[in-house]
Amino acid sequence: MKPWGPNNKLIHVAHLRAPESKLPSIIYLSGFGISMYYVKPLLLKFVEFMDEPVEVFSFDLPGYGASESPDNWNTENLESELLLLQQVFTKARLRKPFILIGGSLGGLLAHLYYLTYPEDVAVVSASDLSKNRPRGGLTGEETLQWWRDNQQLFLRSSDNAGFIYCADFNHVQCVLDMELAANATKAILTQIHNEIIH
């Protein structure tokens, strides 16, 4: 637990360090309501699938898992979530630009973080974004507007910890498939490496 949340609230962190890694730091943003108690073993599998040392970081958002709840849920909004992400990433001293991997709503949050802080992010890899998200390509402003219109469904209550909003088995299976996430990450790293060489 780290005092990295708003007003030094405690945040439950999973940080798998790899000082010898030459790869960008990888940050996993889970869907809302998934706890690090469940995610950390999956991240250990992710590291195994990567075949080389890699630093992986994730944490429970305030009010989920073991992280403390905000003092006032009414102050939680898109801007406060993005600011929290930036604050936690900075305090974790992660190498930038990093790779953001997001599952479900974590994928949408990863995309919005990239739109807000593009210099921090090498690439975003999102799996099975929210089923309520409109289909088809959205501009950055359309994505932000969708988030503003729908965020209260996901940020209002701390008593739904462990509840996966609007999910079925296939959605959960896709979002938590660490072999799929590792293979996608390896493909992304290969592409980044090839672009640097050429």
Short mmCIF file of C-alpha atoms in Angstrom, two decimals:
data_model
loop_
_atom_site.label_atom_id
_atom_site.label_comp_id
_atom_site.label_asym_id
_atom_site.label_seq_id
_atom_site.Cartn_x
_atom_site.Cartn_y
_atom_site.Cartn_z
CA MET A 1 0.00 0.00 0.00
CA LYS A 2 1.33 3.39 -1.00
CA PRO A 3 0.02 6.84 0.09
CA TRP A 4 -0.30 7.92 -3.55
CA GLY A 5 -4.02 8.62 -3.78
CA PRO A 6 -5.86 11.92 -3.32
CA ASN A 7 -5.10 13.38 0.13
CA ASN A 8 -2.47 10.64 0.57
CA LYS A 9 -5.10 7.89 0.51
CA LEU A 10 -3.56 4.43 0.41
CA ILE A 11 -3.40 2.77 -3.01
CA HIS A 12 -2.91 -0.99 -3.42
CA VAL A 13 -0.02 -1.37 -5.89
CA ALA A 14 1.36 -4.37 -7.79
CA HIS A 15 4.84 -3.48 -9.09
CA LEU A 16 6.93 -6.24 -10.66
CA ARG A 17 10.32 -4.63 -11.04
CA ALA A 18 12.95 -5.70 -13.56
CA PRO A 19 15.97 -3.36 -13.27
CA GLU A 20 17.77 -5.30 -16.00
CA SER A 21 14.94 -4.76 -18.52
CA LYS A 22 15.63 -2.64 -21.56
CA LEU A 23 11.96 -2.60 -22.54
CA PRO A 24 9.52 0.21 -21.76
CA SER A 25 7.62 -0.10 -18.49
CA ILE A 26 4.27 -1.81 -18.97
CA ILE A 27 1.23 -0.58 -17.08
CA TYR A 28 -1.88 -2.74 -16.85
CA LEU A 29 -5.16 -0.92 -16.17
CA SER A 30 -7.84 -3.43 -15.28
CA GLY A 31 -11.55 -2.94 -15.66
CA PHE A 32 -13.23 -1.15 -12.79
CA GLY A 33 -13.90 -3.39 -9.83
CA ILE A 34 -11.14 -5.94 -10.47
CA SER A 35 -8.76 -6.16 -7.52
CA MET A 36 -4.98 -6.56 -7.55
CA TYR A 37 -5.56 -9.67 -5.43
CA TYR A 38 -6.88 -11.21 -8.64
CA VAL A 39 -4.71 -9.31 -11.16
CA LYS A 40 -1.25 -9.78 -9.60
CA PRO A 41 -1.11 -13.55 -10.28
CA LEU A 42 -2.18 -12.80 -13.85
CA LEU A 43 0.60 -10.23 -14.18
CA LEU A 44 3.11 -12.85 -13.03
CA LYS A 45 1.85 -15.07 -15.87
CA PHE A 46 2.14 -12.12 -18.26
CA VAL A 47 5.82 -11.73 -17.31
CA GLU A 48 6.41 -15.45 -17.98
CA PHE A 49 4.82 -15.15 -21.43
CA MET A 50 7.03 -12.17 -22.30
CA ASP A 51 10.18 -14.38 -22.45
CA GLU A 52 12.45 -11.57 -21.23
CA PRO A 53 12.65 -9.29 -18.18
CA VAL A 54 9.96 -6.62 -18.14
CA GLU A 55 8.74 -4.13 -15.53
CA VAL A 56 4.99 -4.39 -14.99
CA PHE A 57 2.88 -2.06 -12.86
CA SER A 58 -0.78 -1.98 -11.88
CA PHE A 59 -2.91 -0.71 -9.01
CA ASP A 60 -6.41 -0.68 -7.55
CA LEU A 61 -8.28 2.52 -8.23
CA PRO A 62 -9.59 4.29 -5.11
CA GLY A 63 -12.48 2.38 -3.58
CA TYR A 64 -11.62 -0.93 -5.24
CA GLY A 65 -9.75 -3.91 -3.85
CA ALA A 66 -7.60 -2.79 -0.92
CA SER A 67 -7.29 0.86 -2.00
CA GLU A 68 -8.97 3.38 0.27
CA SER A 69 -12.14 5.10 -0.93
CA PRO A 70 -12.17 8.78 -1.81
CA ASP A 71 -13.52 11.15 0.85
CA ASN A 72 -16.26 12.27 -1.52
CA TRP A 73 -17.39 10.15 -4.48
CA ASN A 74 -19.08 13.21 -5.97
CA THR A 75 -15.67 14.74 -6.73
CA GLU A 76 -14.61 11.71 -8.82
CA ASN A 77 -14.72 12.44 -12.55
CA LEU A 78 -12.67 12.00 -15.69
CA GLU A 79 -10.22 14.73 -14.82
CA SER A 80 -9.62 13.38 -11.30
CA GLU A 81 -9.07 9.85 -12.67
CA LEU A 82 -6.53 11.04 -15.24
CA LEU A 83 -4.76 13.18 -12.65
CA LEU A 84 -4.64 10.19 -10.29
CA LEU A 85 -3.10 8.02 -13.02
CA GLN A 86 -0.43 10.63 -13.74
CA GLN A 87 0.29 11.05 -10.02
CA VAL A 88 0.60 7.30 -9.39
CA PHE A 89 2.74 6.71 -12.50
CA THR A 90 5.09 9.55 -11.48
CA LYS A 91 5.43 8.32 -7.89
CA ALA A 92 6.14 4.79 -9.15
CA ARG A 93 9.06 6.23 -11.17
CA LEU A 94 8.15 4.34 -14.31
CA ARG A 95 10.27 4.74 -17.42
CA LYS A 96 8.63 6.91 -20.05
CA PRO A 97 7.30 6.51 -22.59
CA PHE A 98 5.55 3.42 -21.25
CA ILE A 99 3.15 0.90 -22.71
CA LEU A 100 -0.42 1.07 -21.42
CA ILE A 101 -2.41 -2.16 -21.54
CA GLY A 102 -6.05 -1.83 -20.62
CA GLY A 103 -8.74 -4.43 -20.19
CA SER A 104 -12.40 -3.53 -20.56
CA LEU A 105 -12.94 -0.05 -19.10
CA GLY A 106 -9.23 0.08 -18.25
CA GLY A 107 -8.65 0.09 -22.02
CA LEU A 108 -10.84 3.14 -22.43
CA LEU A 109 -9.08 4.87 -19.53
CA ALA A 110 -5.70 3.99 -21.11
CA HIS A 111 -6.83 5.56 -24.39
CA LEU A 112 -8.02 8.72 -22.64
CA TYR A 113 -4.73 8.95 -20.72
CA TYR A 114 -2.87 8.76 -24.03
CA LEU A 115 -5.05 11.52 -25.50
CA THR A 116 -4.28 13.72 -22.47
CA TYR A 117 -0.58 12.89 -21.96
CA PRO A 118 0.69 11.59 -25.34
CA GLU A 119 4.35 12.23 -24.45
CA ASP A 120 4.12 9.69 -21.59
CA VAL A 121 2.84 6.82 -23.73
CA ALA A 122 4.66 4.76 -26.39
CA VAL A 123 1.56 2.77 -27.29
CA VAL A 124 -1.85 1.71 -25.97
CA SER A 125 -3.08 -1.88 -26.21
CA ALA A 126 -6.73 -2.31 -25.23
CA SER A 127 -8.69 -5.55 -25.03
CA ASP A 128 -12.46 -5.81 -25.21
CA LEU A 129 -13.44 -2.27 -24.30
CA SER A 130 -16.75 -1.65 -22.54
CA LYS A 131 -19.72 -3.19 -24.32
CA ASN A 132 -21.56 0.08 -23.85
CA ARG A 133 -18.94 1.94 -25.88
CA PRO A 134 -20.25 2.95 -29.32
CA ARG A 135 -18.97 0.80 -32.17
CA GLY A 136 -16.75 2.26 -34.86
CA GLY A 137 -14.00 4.82 -34.72
CA LEU A 138 -14.40 7.78 -32.41
CA THR A 139 -12.40 10.97 -32.45
CA GLY A 140 -10.64 11.99 -29.26
CA GLU A 141 -13.35 14.52 -28.45
CA GLU A 142 -16.13 11.96 -29.11
CA THR A 143 -14.39 9.48 -26.79
CA LEU A 144 -14.06 12.11 -24.07
CA GLN A 145 -17.73 13.05 -24.45
CA TRP A 146 -18.83 9.40 -24.26
CA TRP A 147 -16.76 9.02 -21.07
CA ARG A 148 -18.27 12.16 -19.51
CA ASP A 149 -21.78 10.97 -20.34
CA ASN A 150 -21.26 7.45 -18.99
CA GLN A 151 -18.60 7.64 -16.29
CA GLN A 152 -20.95 7.76 -13.33
CA LEU A 153 -21.98 4.17 -14.05
CA PHE A 154 -18.46 3.11 -13.17
CA LEU A 155 -17.20 5.58 -10.57
CA ARG A 156 -20.05 6.16 -8.18
CA SER A 157 -19.94 3.39 -5.63
CA SER A 158 -17.27 1.56 -3.69
CA ASP A 159 -19.67 -1.17 -2.62
CA ASN A 160 -19.43 -2.86 -6.03
CA ALA A 161 -15.79 -3.95 -5.58
CA GLY A 162 -15.37 -7.22 -7.41
CA PHE A 163 -18.41 -6.57 -9.61
CA ILE A 164 -17.70 -6.48 -13.34
CA TYR A 165 -20.10 -4.13 -15.07
CA CYS A 166 -21.95 -5.48 -18.11
CA ALA A 167 -19.71 -8.52 -18.55
CA ASP A 168 -20.16 -12.09 -19.62
CA PHE A 169 -17.76 -15.02 -19.55
CA ASN A 170 -16.30 -14.29 -23.01
CA HIS A 171 -15.65 -10.66 -22.10
CA VAL A 172 -13.93 -11.57 -18.83
CA GLN A 173 -11.96 -14.37 -20.48
CA CYS A 174 -10.70 -11.98 -23.18
CA VAL A 175 -9.80 -9.17 -20.79
CA LEU A 176 -7.87 -11.42 -18.42
CA ASP A 177 -6.06 -13.50 -21.08
CA MET A 178 -2.44 -12.71 -20.22
CA GLU A 179 -1.00 -14.84 -23.02
CA LEU A 180 -2.99 -12.79 -25.53
CA ALA A 181 -1.85 -9.57 -23.85
CA ALA A 182 1.80 -10.71 -23.84
CA ASN A 183 1.69 -11.73 -27.51
CA ALA A 184 0.13 -8.39 -28.46
CA THR A 185 2.79 -6.59 -26.42
CA LYS A 186 5.61 -8.55 -28.08
CA ALA A 187 4.19 -7.67 -31.51
CA ILE A 188 4.01 -4.00 -30.52
CA LEU A 189 7.59 -4.05 -29.21
CA THR A 190 8.79 -5.67 -32.45
CA GLN A 191 7.06 -2.95 -34.46
CA ILE A 192 8.55 -0.19 -32.29
CA HIS A 193 12.01 -1.78 -32.59
CA ASN A 194 11.70 -2.04 -36.40
CA GLU A 195 10.64 1.61 -36.68
CA ILE A 196 13.66 2.71 -34.63
CA ILE A 197 16.04 0.70 -36.84
CA HIS A 198 14.59 1.92 -40.14
#
